[in-house]
């Protein structure tokens, strides 16, 4: 996620994606995650004996240790190691025990009720369900982080963040998730290839379908996508819906409004995806995210939809001369919000409620969100951080295309929240998105089944309902 976004919504990539995200990579939560849950002033000590000050607003204690767990996915973990250096330059007497993994839920959730890690980057396919963590009191509200002084700039931490970052991490009126990446989503293509062939990158579905035969004539599939993880195609489908029917209609979907999936414009948004599949414009094969991305890099397909973590994730196999360039999701004539861009904060950190060193965990978050830390993040990942200005001094064509996309967009950033609100609905939407893109559902059948799934959640009194207002 950015221009710096992952969300501005579900950004992340796999949080966005919440951001995305930032995004829902959720699994059905198990009941009973926990058996029980339970502006600083200078010269004031916390219960652990740390002294609070402007440079140590939470009273992180010298001599203590903080355990930080990093999701080592598309963004890697080198940026986090740089944050450790930054943190210890200010807090030399606090030990940072940092580890990296892709098995966040598998390794971290069993410890949440006893002695969890202090700071966890909750992302990836093995993500802990955010709604469950919040509803069971497993993670700490972090509103005090927002009001704390920024690490190396004027104002508060909240002042330093890109629009949407706070909203993306807020639920039930409290701020729980610190999204550190700002992801932009869209259709990627190789600008060098397009220049060579004299092709113009499409901005509308009509232009894409006109270009597709020329692409096929070169022995390439016009499109490829992750056909294994349903949240990948869901990003594209929801972006198309937003562009077609506008922001309020997606807010109504998130709020489980009766008939929200069946309003005029939703079918029009999804029919081009149905046509793409029926016209055999997808690269055959059930490829996952890295396999589909590699196929695209190998010249087997002209377009792939994914977020701005792409370059870093595939850095080792990008061919010489390959110009990764991001374009917006394509629109239809008459779309209500054709210029809106899908971008959000994602890759979210949480602090467990039972963490033994919450003070140092929050202080480490201040370092991550610093100007210095976010600039290093953008440099290393070629993706924007959720801190303002992170990509200002990074010279990279892929990141530049994401920045250009954001500058040409409107102030409304495409996002959707129901995957963060309802785990079962999130999983069903992933399954149905896969079915649509596999040609086993029509666009109308997809809509009907999504409406039925939303209605089921809406009518279930045991499910705590969430409300999105913006």
Tab-separated table of C-alpha atoms in Angstrom:
chain	number	residue	atom	x	y	z
A	1	UNK	CA	0.000	0.000	0.000
A	2	UNK	CA	0.629	3.769	-0.971
A	3	UNK	CA	0.665	7.353	-2.443
A	4	UNK	CA	1.178	6.146	0.291
A	5	UNK	CA	-1.736	4.459	1.145
A	6	UNK	CA	-2.379	-0.014	1.757
A	7	UNK	CA	-6.624	1.092	2.348
A	8	UNK	CA	-6.296	4.278	1.798
A	9	UNK	CA	-8.524	0.498	2.860
A	10	UNK	CA	-7.790	-2.794	3.112
A	11	UNK	CA	-3.519	-1.665	1.951
A	12	UNK	CA	-2.105	-3.668	2.603
A	13	UNK	CA	-1.707	-5.746	0.983
A	14	UNK	CA	-3.079	-8.703	2.581
A	15	UNK	CA	-4.675	-6.899	5.432
A	16	UNK	CA	-5.454	-3.784	3.035
A	17	UNK	CA	-5.497	-5.820	3.210
A	18	UNK	CA	-8.191	-4.049	5.648
A	19	UNK	CA	-5.197	-1.928	3.924
A	20	UNK	CA	-6.247	-3.068	2.847
A	21	UNK	CA	-6.106	-2.740	3.046
A	22	UNK	CA	-6.152	-3.100	3.564
A	23	UNK	CA	-7.327	-5.778	3.038
A	24	UNK	CA	-9.526	-9.333	4.233
A	25	UNK	CA	-7.361	-12.354	4.315
A	26	UNK	CA	-9.471	-13.712	7.067
A	27	UNK	CA	-10.246	-17.192	8.200
A	28	UNK	CA	-13.270	-18.190	10.207
A	29	UNK	CA	-12.385	-17.332	13.796
A	30	UNK	CA	-12.404	-19.876	16.529
A	31	UNK	CA	-14.532	-19.048	19.534
A	32	UNK	CA	-12.823	-18.088	22.728
A	33	UNK	CA	-9.558	-16.677	21.466
A	34	UNK	CA	-8.858	-15.539	24.996
A	35	UNK	CA	-10.147	-17.059	28.184
A	36	UNK	CA	-10.087	-13.594	29.801
A	37	UNK	CA	-9.090	-10.191	28.555
A	38	UNK	CA	-8.629	-7.868	30.340
A	39	UNK	CA	-0.338	12.922	25.682
A	40	UNK	CA	2.291	12.019	28.140
A	41	UNK	CA	3.668	14.225	30.879
A	42	UNK	CA	7.380	14.614	31.645
A	43	UNK	CA	8.976	13.173	34.752
A	44	UNK	CA	6.220	10.678	35.355
A	45	UNK	CA	6.788	6.941	35.737
A	46	UNK	CA	4.553	4.091	34.594
A	47	UNK	CA	3.939	0.901	36.551
A	48	UNK	CA	7.080	-0.663	35.092
A	49	UNK	CA	9.268	2.198	36.268
A	50	UNK	CA	9.967	3.876	32.920
A	51	UNK	CA	10.150	7.663	32.930
A	52	UNK	CA	7.850	9.450	30.519
A	53	UNK	CA	9.078	12.377	28.436
A	54	UNK	CA	8.584	13.878	24.987
A	55	UNK	CA	11.208	11.488	23.637
A	56	UNK	CA	9.741	8.574	25.590
A	57	UNK	CA	6.016	9.337	25.841
A	58	UNK	CA	4.995	5.847	26.984
A	59	UNK	CA	7.758	5.379	29.520
A	60	UNK	CA	9.535	2.512	27.792
A	61	UNK	CA	11.916	1.159	30.425
A	62	UNK	CA	15.684	0.920	30.081
A	63	UNK	CA	16.842	-2.641	30.643
A	64	UNK	CA	13.615	-4.125	29.303
A	65	UNK	CA	13.161	-6.230	26.175
A	66	UNK	CA	10.479	-5.943	23.490
A	67	UNK	CA	9.542	-8.830	21.199
A	68	UNK	CA	8.605	-7.698	17.677
A	69	UNK	CA	7.204	-10.121	15.071
A	70	UNK	CA	7.384	-9.095	11.394
A	71	UNK	CA	5.390	-10.574	8.529
A	72	UNK	CA	8.011	-11.428	5.930
A	73	UNK	CA	5.931	-11.307	2.762
A	74	UNK	CA	5.945	-9.142	-0.321
A	75	UNK	CA	7.602	-6.248	1.466
A	76	UNK	CA	10.337	-8.350	3.029
A	77	UNK	CA	11.708	-7.533	6.479
A	78	UNK	CA	14.852	-5.479	5.869
A	79	UNK	CA	12.898	-2.246	6.425
A	80	UNK	CA	11.970	-3.472	9.915
A	81	UNK	CA	15.609	-4.227	10.687
A	82	UNK	CA	16.379	-0.615	9.791
A	83	UNK	CA	13.677	0.494	12.250
A	84	UNK	CA	15.387	-1.579	14.928
A	85	UNK	CA	18.606	0.373	14.322
A	86	UNK	CA	16.645	3.632	14.448
A	87	UNK	CA	14.921	2.617	17.686
A	88	UNK	CA	18.135	1.589	19.417
A	89	UNK	CA	19.844	4.840	18.421
A	90	UNK	CA	17.385	6.531	20.783
A	91	UNK	CA	16.846	3.655	23.230
A	92	UNK	CA	20.180	1.873	23.402
A	93	UNK	CA	19.304	0.115	26.663
A	94	UNK	CA	16.113	-1.548	25.426
A	95	UNK	CA	16.652	-4.922	23.740
A	96	UNK	CA	14.647	-5.540	20.567
A	97	UNK	CA	14.089	-9.239	19.913
A	98	UNK	CA	12.863	-9.273	16.308
A	99	UNK	CA	11.728	-12.305	14.347
A	100	UNK	CA	10.163	-12.777	10.920
A	101	UNK	CA	7.569	-15.273	9.732
A	102	UNK	CA	4.694	-15.848	7.328
A	103	UNK	CA	2.774	-17.959	9.867
A	104	UNK	CA	1.320	-15.185	11.991
A	105	UNK	CA	-1.870	-16.875	13.174
A	106	UNK	CA	-0.276	-20.295	13.533
A	107	UNK	CA	2.594	-19.034	15.657
A	108	UNK	CA	1.137	-16.028	17.483
A	109	UNK	CA	-2.550	-16.651	18.177
A	110	UNK	CA	-1.965	-19.584	20.592
A	111	UNK	CA	0.061	-17.232	22.823
A	112	UNK	CA	-2.472	-14.395	22.924
A	113	UNK	CA	-4.173	-15.602	26.126
A	114	UNK	CA	-0.945	-16.271	28.025
A	115	UNK	CA	2.222	-14.363	27.163
A	116	UNK	CA	2.074	-12.981	23.625
A	117	UNK	CA	4.703	-11.097	21.716
A	118	UNK	CA	4.696	-7.356	22.369
A	119	UNK	CA	4.185	-6.157	18.796
A	120	UNK	CA	2.837	-8.246	15.910
A	121	UNK	CA	2.580	-7.407	12.228
A	122	UNK	CA	-0.714	-9.141	11.531
A	123	UNK	CA	-0.697	-9.738	7.789
A	124	UNK	CA	-0.506	-12.396	5.111
A	125	UNK	CA	-2.624	-15.400	4.268
A	126	UNK	CA	-2.231	-16.740	7.833
A	127	UNK	CA	-3.636	-13.591	9.409
A	128	UNK	CA	-5.431	-13.438	12.756
A	129	UNK	CA	-9.027	-12.306	12.346
A	130	UNK	CA	-9.145	-8.639	13.253
A	131	UNK	CA	-12.810	-8.603	14.291
A	132	UNK	CA	-12.254	-11.506	16.673
A	133	UNK	CA	-9.156	-9.902	18.188
A	134	UNK	CA	-11.094	-6.716	18.868
A	135	UNK	CA	-14.348	-8.293	20.036
A	136	UNK	CA	-12.553	-10.552	22.516
A	137	UNK	CA	-10.310	-7.813	23.859
A	138	UNK	CA	-7.176	-9.513	22.621
A	139	UNK	CA	-5.500	-6.370	21.301
A	140	UNK	CA	-4.850	-3.001	22.882
A	141	UNK	CA	-6.533	0.250	21.753
A	142	UNK	CA	-3.776	2.562	20.528
A	143	UNK	CA	-5.451	5.967	20.617
A	144	UNK	CA	-2.658	7.209	22.881
A	145	UNK	CA	-0.177	6.470	20.095
A	146	UNK	CA	-2.046	8.870	17.805
A	147	UNK	CA	-1.813	11.716	20.321
A	148	UNK	CA	1.857	11.067	21.153
A	149	UNK	CA	4.546	13.325	19.678
A	150	UNK	CA	5.836	12.254	16.279
A	151	UNK	CA	9.285	10.652	16.452
A	152	UNK	CA	11.192	13.153	14.307
A	153	UNK	CA	8.724	15.763	13.083
A	154	UNK	CA	6.447	18.425	14.483
A	155	UNK	CA	3.008	17.582	15.789
A	156	UNK	CA	1.539	14.255	16.794
A	157	UNK	CA	1.811	10.808	15.252
A	158	UNK	CA	-1.704	11.279	13.847
A	159	UNK	CA	-0.590	14.504	12.161
A	160	UNK	CA	2.159	12.634	10.333
A	161	UNK	CA	-0.091	9.986	8.763
A	162	UNK	CA	-1.652	9.925	5.302
A	163	UNK	CA	-5.413	10.390	4.989
A	164	UNK	CA	-7.364	7.228	5.684
A	165	UNK	CA	-4.699	5.548	7.823
A	166	UNK	CA	-6.412	6.290	11.135
A	167	UNK	CA	-9.849	5.357	9.797
A	168	UNK	CA	-8.490	2.100	8.388
A	169	UNK	CA	-7.218	1.081	11.824
A	170	UNK	CA	-10.313	2.152	13.751
A	171	UNK	CA	-13.187	-0.068	14.842
A	172	UNK	CA	-15.943	0.508	17.383
A	173	UNK	CA	-14.683	4.066	17.790
A	174	UNK	CA	-11.186	3.042	18.898
A	175	UNK	CA	-7.873	2.833	17.054
A	176	UNK	CA	-6.482	-0.711	17.151
A	177	UNK	CA	-4.402	-1.368	14.022
A	178	UNK	CA	-1.359	0.612	12.891
A	179	UNK	CA	-1.063	0.167	9.145
A	180	UNK	CA	2.470	0.989	8.056
A	181	UNK	CA	2.226	0.588	4.288
A	182	UNK	CA	0.162	2.605	1.842
A	183	UNK	CA	-0.775	0.530	-1.152
A	184	UNK	CA	-2.121	1.500	-4.545
A	185	UNK	CA	-3.906	-1.161	-6.581
A	186	UNK	CA	-4.532	-1.423	-10.293
A	187	UNK	CA	-3.479	-3.117	-13.517
A	188	UNK	CA	0.267	-3.488	-14.074
A	189	UNK	CA	1.879	-3.684	-17.504
A	190	UNK	CA	5.381	-3.598	-18.998
A	191	UNK	CA	5.744	-0.111	-20.476
A	192	UNK	CA	8.814	-1.185	-22.480
A	193	UNK	CA	6.794	-3.902	-24.232
A	194	UNK	CA	3.913	-1.534	-24.932
A	195	UNK	CA	6.290	1.028	-26.455
A	196	UNK	CA	7.893	-1.636	-28.618
A	197	UNK	CA	4.546	-2.901	-29.907
A	198	UNK	CA	2.997	0.527	-30.250
A	199	UNK	CA	0.186	-0.358	-27.824
A	200	UNK	CA	-1.643	2.245	-25.773
A	201	UNK	CA	-2.424	1.197	-22.206
A	202	UNK	CA	-6.234	1.104	-21.919
A	203	UNK	CA	-8.207	3.205	-19.473
A	204	UNK	CA	-11.609	1.666	-20.210
A	205	UNK	CA	-12.929	-1.841	-20.636
A	206	UNK	CA	-13.839	-1.092	-24.258
A	207	UNK	CA	-10.234	-0.122	-24.960
A	208	UNK	CA	-8.986	-3.295	-23.273
A	209	UNK	CA	-11.270	-5.568	-25.279
A	210	UNK	CA	-10.166	-3.783	-28.470
A	211	UNK	CA	-6.498	-4.332	-27.577
A	212	UNK	CA	-6.884	-7.951	-26.447
A	213	UNK	CA	-6.800	-9.541	-29.953
A	214	UNK	CA	-3.517	-7.740	-30.725
A	215	UNK	CA	-2.039	-9.100	-27.506
A	216	UNK	CA	-3.198	-12.635	-28.282
A	217	UNK	CA	-1.699	-12.348	-31.759
A	218	UNK	CA	1.700	-11.994	-30.073
A	219	UNK	CA	1.206	-15.290	-28.246
A	220	UNK	CA	0.385	-13.664	-24.910
A	221	UNK	CA	-2.664	-13.878	-22.696
A	222	UNK	CA	-4.168	-10.429	-22.171
A	223	UNK	CA	-4.579	-10.984	-18.414
A	224	UNK	CA	-3.416	-13.099	-15.487
A	225	UNK	CA	-4.347	-13.093	-11.801
A	226	UNK	CA	-3.964	-15.048	-8.585
A	227	UNK	CA	-6.536	-17.846	-8.898
A	228	UNK	CA	-5.752	-19.417	-5.518
A	229	UNK	CA	-6.357	-16.647	-2.990
A	230	UNK	CA	-9.831	-15.190	-3.403
A	231	UNK	CA	-9.008	-11.835	-1.885
A	232	UNK	CA	-6.869	-11.006	-4.928
A	233	UNK	CA	-9.712	-10.974	-7.488
A	234	UNK	CA	-12.005	-9.485	-4.829
A	235	UNK	CA	-9.887	-6.306	-4.835
A	236	UNK	CA	-10.522	-5.846	-8.558
A	237	UNK	CA	-14.209	-6.700	-8.350
A	238	UNK	CA	-14.853	-4.262	-5.505
A	239	UNK	CA	-12.875	-1.519	-7.260
A	240	UNK	CA	-15.042	-1.992	-10.337
A	241	UNK	CA	-18.216	-1.837	-8.247
A	242	UNK	CA	-17.115	1.396	-6.561
A	243	UNK	CA	-16.248	3.009	-9.888
A	244	UNK	CA	-19.612	2.034	-11.309
A	245	UNK	CA	-21.984	2.879	-8.458
A	246	UNK	CA	-19.945	5.245	-6.303
A	247	UNK	CA	-18.826	5.483	-2.690
A	248	UNK	CA	-22.189	5.450	-0.936
A	249	UNK	CA	-23.229	2.202	-2.594
A	250	UNK	CA	-20.103	0.456	-1.277
A	251	UNK	CA	-20.702	1.957	2.175
A	252	UNK	CA	-24.179	0.402	1.989
A	253	UNK	CA	-22.600	-2.964	1.121
A	254	UNK	CA	-20.270	-2.670	4.120
A	255	UNK	CA	-23.221	-1.755	6.359
A	256	UNK	CA	-25.276	-4.765	5.198
A	257	UNK	CA	-28.023	-2.542	3.846
A	258	UNK	CA	-30.899	-4.538	2.444
A	259	UNK	CA	-30.486	-5.054	-1.313
A	260	UNK	CA	-27.125	-3.234	-1.450
A	261	UNK	CA	-25.556	-5.786	-3.783
A	262	UNK	CA	-28.438	-5.498	-6.253
A	263	UNK	CA	-28.536	-1.751	-6.878
A	264	UNK	CA	-28.267	-0.523	-10.451
A	265	UNK	CA	-24.689	-0.499	-11.632
A	266	UNK	CA	-23.272	-3.468	-9.731
A	267	UNK	CA	-24.066	-5.908	-12.540
A	268	UNK	CA	-22.638	-3.492	-15.121
A	269	UNK	CA	-19.431	-3.323	-13.086
A	270	UNK	CA	-18.968	-7.099	-13.004
A	271	UNK	CA	-20.049	-8.054	-16.514
A	272	UNK	CA	-16.653	-7.118	-18.070
A	273	UNK	CA	-14.947	-9.555	-15.703
A	274	UNK	CA	-17.404	-12.245	-16.774
A	275	UNK	CA	-16.659	-11.397	-20.413
A	276	UNK	CA	-12.892	-11.519	-19.806
A	277	UNK	CA	-13.274	-15.084	-18.564
A	278	UNK	CA	-15.767	-16.205	-21.227
A	279	UNK	CA	-13.650	-14.786	-24.038
A	280	UNK	CA	-10.667	-16.789	-22.756
A	281	UNK	CA	-8.525	-13.740	-22.147
A	282	UNK	CA	-7.078	-15.151	-18.911
A	283	UNK	CA	-3.855	-17.131	-18.830
A	284	UNK	CA	-4.909	-20.764	-18.156
A	285	UNK	CA	-3.910	-22.496	-14.954
A	286	UNK	CA	-4.628	-22.183	-11.251
A	287	UNK	CA	-1.695	-19.956	-10.355
A	288	UNK	CA	-1.118	-18.373	-6.964
A	289	UNK	CA	0.145	-14.825	-6.413
A	290	UNK	CA	3.852	-15.366	-7.039
A	291	UNK	CA	3.259	-17.842	-9.876
A	292	UNK	CA	0.915	-15.443	-11.660
A	293	UNK	CA	3.323	-12.553	-11.094
A	294	UNK	CA	6.212	-14.596	-12.481
A	295	UNK	CA	4.155	-15.601	-15.509
A	296	UNK	CA	3.526	-11.920	-16.164
A	297	UNK	CA	7.233	-11.112	-15.799
A	298	UNK	CA	7.999	-13.977	-18.183
A	299	UNK	CA	5.850	-12.307	-20.845
A	300	UNK	CA	3.040	-14.855	-20.738
A	301	UNK	CA	0.422	-12.169	-20.010
A	302	UNK	CA	0.141	-8.448	-20.687
A	303	UNK	CA	-1.687	-7.313	-17.532
A	304	UNK	CA	-1.888	-8.373	-13.901
A	305	UNK	CA	-3.860	-6.750	-11.093
A	306	UNK	CA	-2.071	-6.417	-7.779
A	307	UNK	CA	-0.822	-3.790	-5.331
A	308	UNK	CA	2.372	-1.778	-5.117
A	309	UNK	CA	4.238	-4.403	-3.134
A	310	UNK	CA	4.687	-6.202	-6.487
A	311	UNK	CA	8.154	-4.906	-7.368
A	312	UNK	CA	9.675	-5.740	-4.017
A	313	UNK	CA	8.085	-9.173	-3.885
A	314	UNK	CA	9.416	-10.107	-7.329
A	315	UNK	CA	12.675	-8.120	-7.256
A	316	UNK	CA	14.883	-11.174	-7.750
A	317	UNK	CA	13.245	-12.242	-11.030
A	318	UNK	CA	12.397	-8.987	-12.832
A	319	UNK	CA	13.982	-9.232	-16.295
A	320	UNK	CA	16.401	-6.524	-17.468
A	321	UNK	CA	14.596	-3.708	-19.231
A	322	UNK	CA	11.197	-4.633	-17.812
A	323	UNK	CA	9.346	-1.395	-16.931
A	324	UNK	CA	6.783	-2.118	-14.230
A	325	UNK	CA	4.032	0.461	-14.684
A	326	UNK	CA	0.776	0.768	-12.787
A	327	UNK	CA	-2.453	1.913	-14.431
A	328	UNK	CA	-5.867	2.350	-12.878
A	329	UNK	CA	-8.565	-0.300	-12.941
A	330	UNK	CA	-10.551	0.100	-16.136
A	331	UNK	CA	-13.922	1.826	-16.142
A	332	UNK	CA	-17.140	1.641	-18.132
A	333	UNK	CA	-18.875	4.512	-19.876
A	334	UNK	CA	-21.208	6.221	-17.449
A	335	UNK	CA	-19.424	5.107	-14.281
A	336	UNK	CA	-20.196	7.408	-11.343
A	337	UNK	CA	-16.673	7.402	-9.888
A	338	UNK	CA	-14.382	6.490	-12.779
A	339	UNK	CA	-11.492	8.631	-11.516
A	340	UNK	CA	-11.458	7.247	-7.962
A	341	UNK	CA	-8.342	5.199	-7.223
A	342	UNK	CA	-8.071	2.159	-4.978
A	343	UNK	CA	-5.481	2.918	-2.350
A	344	UNK	CA	-5.255	2.414	1.370
A	345	UNK	CA	-3.108	1.734	4.358
A	346	UNK	CA	-2.323	-1.847	5.190
A	347	UNK	CA	0.195	-4.259	6.711
A	348	UNK	CA	-1.170	-3.694	10.193
A	349	UNK	CA	0.607	-3.915	13.527
A	350	UNK	CA	-1.259	-4.809	16.718
A	351	UNK	CA	-0.248	-4.768	20.369
A	352	UNK	CA	-1.718	-7.697	22.337
A	353	UNK	CA	-3.611	-6.703	25.481
A	354	UNK	CA	-1.511	-9.127	27.515
A	355	UNK	CA	1.816	-8.084	26.004
A	356	UNK	CA	4.405	-7.799	28.799
A	357	UNK	CA	6.010	-4.640	27.354
A	358	UNK	CA	3.303	-2.550	25.715
A	359	UNK	CA	5.234	0.642	26.454
A	360	UNK	CA	8.209	-0.341	24.322
A	361	UNK	CA	5.895	-1.787	21.656
A	362	UNK	CA	4.195	1.588	21.220
A	363	UNK	CA	7.559	3.322	21.208
A	364	UNK	CA	8.743	0.985	18.447
A	365	UNK	CA	5.644	1.928	16.463
A	366	UNK	CA	6.632	5.578	16.785
A	367	UNK	CA	9.974	4.691	15.215
A	368	UNK	CA	8.337	2.777	12.353
A	369	UNK	CA	6.086	5.764	11.601
A	370	UNK	CA	8.943	8.286	11.739
A	371	UNK	CA	10.063	10.294	8.722
A	372	UNK	CA	13.393	8.459	8.713
A	373	UNK	CA	11.816	5.035	9.101
A	374	UNK	CA	9.160	5.603	6.458
A	375	UNK	CA	11.691	6.981	3.969
A	376	UNK	CA	13.804	3.854	4.408
A	377	UNK	CA	10.665	1.726	4.023
A	378	UNK	CA	9.868	3.355	0.657
A	379	UNK	CA	13.486	3.063	-0.487
A	380	UNK	CA	13.735	-0.640	0.342
A	381	UNK	CA	10.236	-1.811	-0.641
A	382	UNK	CA	9.511	0.519	-3.578
A	383	UNK	CA	6.138	0.999	-1.931
A	384	UNK	CA	4.837	3.963	0.002
A	385	UNK	CA	4.579	4.070	3.763
A	386	UNK	CA	1.533	5.431	5.574
A	387	UNK	CA	3.611	8.366	6.834
A	388	UNK	CA	3.372	11.518	4.727
A	389	UNK	CA	6.213	12.137	2.292
A	390	UNK	CA	7.779	8.686	2.486
A	391	UNK	CA	8.390	8.430	-1.251
A	392	UNK	CA	9.474	12.002	-1.895
A	393	UNK	CA	13.128	11.153	-2.423
A	394	UNK	CA	12.822	7.671	-3.936
A	395	UNK	CA	13.706	7.423	-7.621
A	396	UNK	CA	11.813	4.438	-8.989
A	397	UNK	CA	9.629	4.156	-12.095
A	398	UNK	CA	7.146	1.740	-10.573
A	399	UNK	CA	6.658	3.928	-7.525
A	400	UNK	CA	6.444	6.985	-9.789
A	401	UNK	CA	3.567	5.429	-11.739
A	402	UNK	CA	1.699	4.814	-8.474
A	403	UNK	CA	2.313	8.411	-7.430
A	404	UNK	CA	1.055	9.647	-10.795
A	405	UNK	CA	-2.064	7.520	-10.465
A	406	UNK	CA	-2.803	9.042	-7.080
A	407	UNK	CA	-2.207	12.594	-8.291
A	408	UNK	CA	-4.639	12.106	-11.173
A	409	UNK	CA	-7.303	10.604	-8.924
A	410	UNK	CA	-9.921	12.249	-6.764
A	411	UNK	CA	-9.930	12.810	-3.016
A	412	UNK	CA	-12.123	9.725	-2.555
A	413	UNK	CA	-10.051	6.551	-2.288
A	414	UNK	CA	-11.710	3.245	-3.058
A	415	UNK	CA	-12.022	1.011	-0.005
A	416	UNK	CA	-14.343	-1.630	1.375
A	417	UNK	CA	-14.619	-2.819	4.945
A	418	UNK	CA	-16.912	-5.829	5.201
A	419	UNK	CA	-13.991	-8.312	5.201
A	420	UNK	CA	-12.645	-6.594	8.325
A	421	UNK	CA	-16.100	-6.540	9.914
A	422	UNK	CA	-17.315	-10.095	9.297
A	423	UNK	CA	-14.986	-13.073	8.926
A	424	UNK	CA	-17.581	-15.475	7.540
A	425	UNK	CA	-18.748	-12.983	4.924
A	426	UNK	CA	-15.124	-12.277	4.041
A	427	UNK	CA	-14.447	-15.950	3.400
A	428	UNK	CA	-17.601	-16.399	1.357
A	429	UNK	CA	-16.702	-13.379	-0.780
A	430	UNK	CA	-13.284	-14.896	-1.448
A	431	UNK	CA	-14.841	-18.183	-2.520
A	432	UNK	CA	-17.380	-16.504	-4.776
A	433	UNK	CA	-14.745	-14.241	-6.320
A	434	UNK	CA	-12.715	-17.314	-7.234
A	435	UNK	CA	-15.806	-18.960	-8.717
A	436	UNK	CA	-16.628	-15.934	-10.864
A	437	UNK	CA	-13.070	-15.703	-12.193
A	438	UNK	CA	-13.013	-19.431	-12.878
A	439	UNK	CA	-16.134	-19.119	-15.030
A	440	UNK	CA	-18.269	-21.196	-12.702
A	441	UNK	CA	-20.523	-18.247	-11.818
A	442	UNK	CA	-22.040	-15.525	-13.957
A	443	UNK	CA	-21.893	-11.951	-12.727
A	444	UNK	CA	-25.577	-12.125	-11.820
A	445	UNK	CA	-25.108	-15.366	-9.878
A	446	UNK	CA	-22.204	-13.804	-8.010
A	447	UNK	CA	-24.392	-10.855	-7.023
A	448	UNK	CA	-27.257	-13.089	-5.922
A	449	UNK	CA	-25.000	-15.235	-3.755
A	450	UNK	CA	-23.232	-12.233	-2.209
A	451	UNK	CA	-26.587	-10.668	-1.342
A	452	UNK	CA	-27.727	-13.934	0.255
A	453	UNK	CA	-24.503	-14.181	2.265
A	454	UNK	CA	-24.826	-10.566	3.425
A	455	UNK	CA	-28.475	-11.125	4.380
A	456	UNK	CA	-27.493	-14.129	6.469
A	457	UNK	CA	-25.032	-12.057	8.475
A	458	UNK	CA	-27.484	-9.171	8.796
A	459	UNK	CA	-30.165	-11.463	10.248
A	460	UNK	CA	-27.836	-13.260	12.670
A	461	UNK	CA	-28.349	-11.601	16.041
A	462	UNK	CA	-25.255	-13.305	17.442
A	463	UNK	CA	-23.009	-11.329	15.072
A	464	UNK	CA	-21.983	-7.909	16.341
A	465	UNK	CA	-22.755	-5.387	13.618
A	466	UNK	CA	-20.325	-2.707	12.480
A	467	UNK	CA	-21.136	0.617	10.841
A	468	UNK	CA	-19.080	2.533	8.344
A	469	UNK	CA	-19.853	6.227	7.861
A	470	UNK	CA	-17.124	7.348	5.460
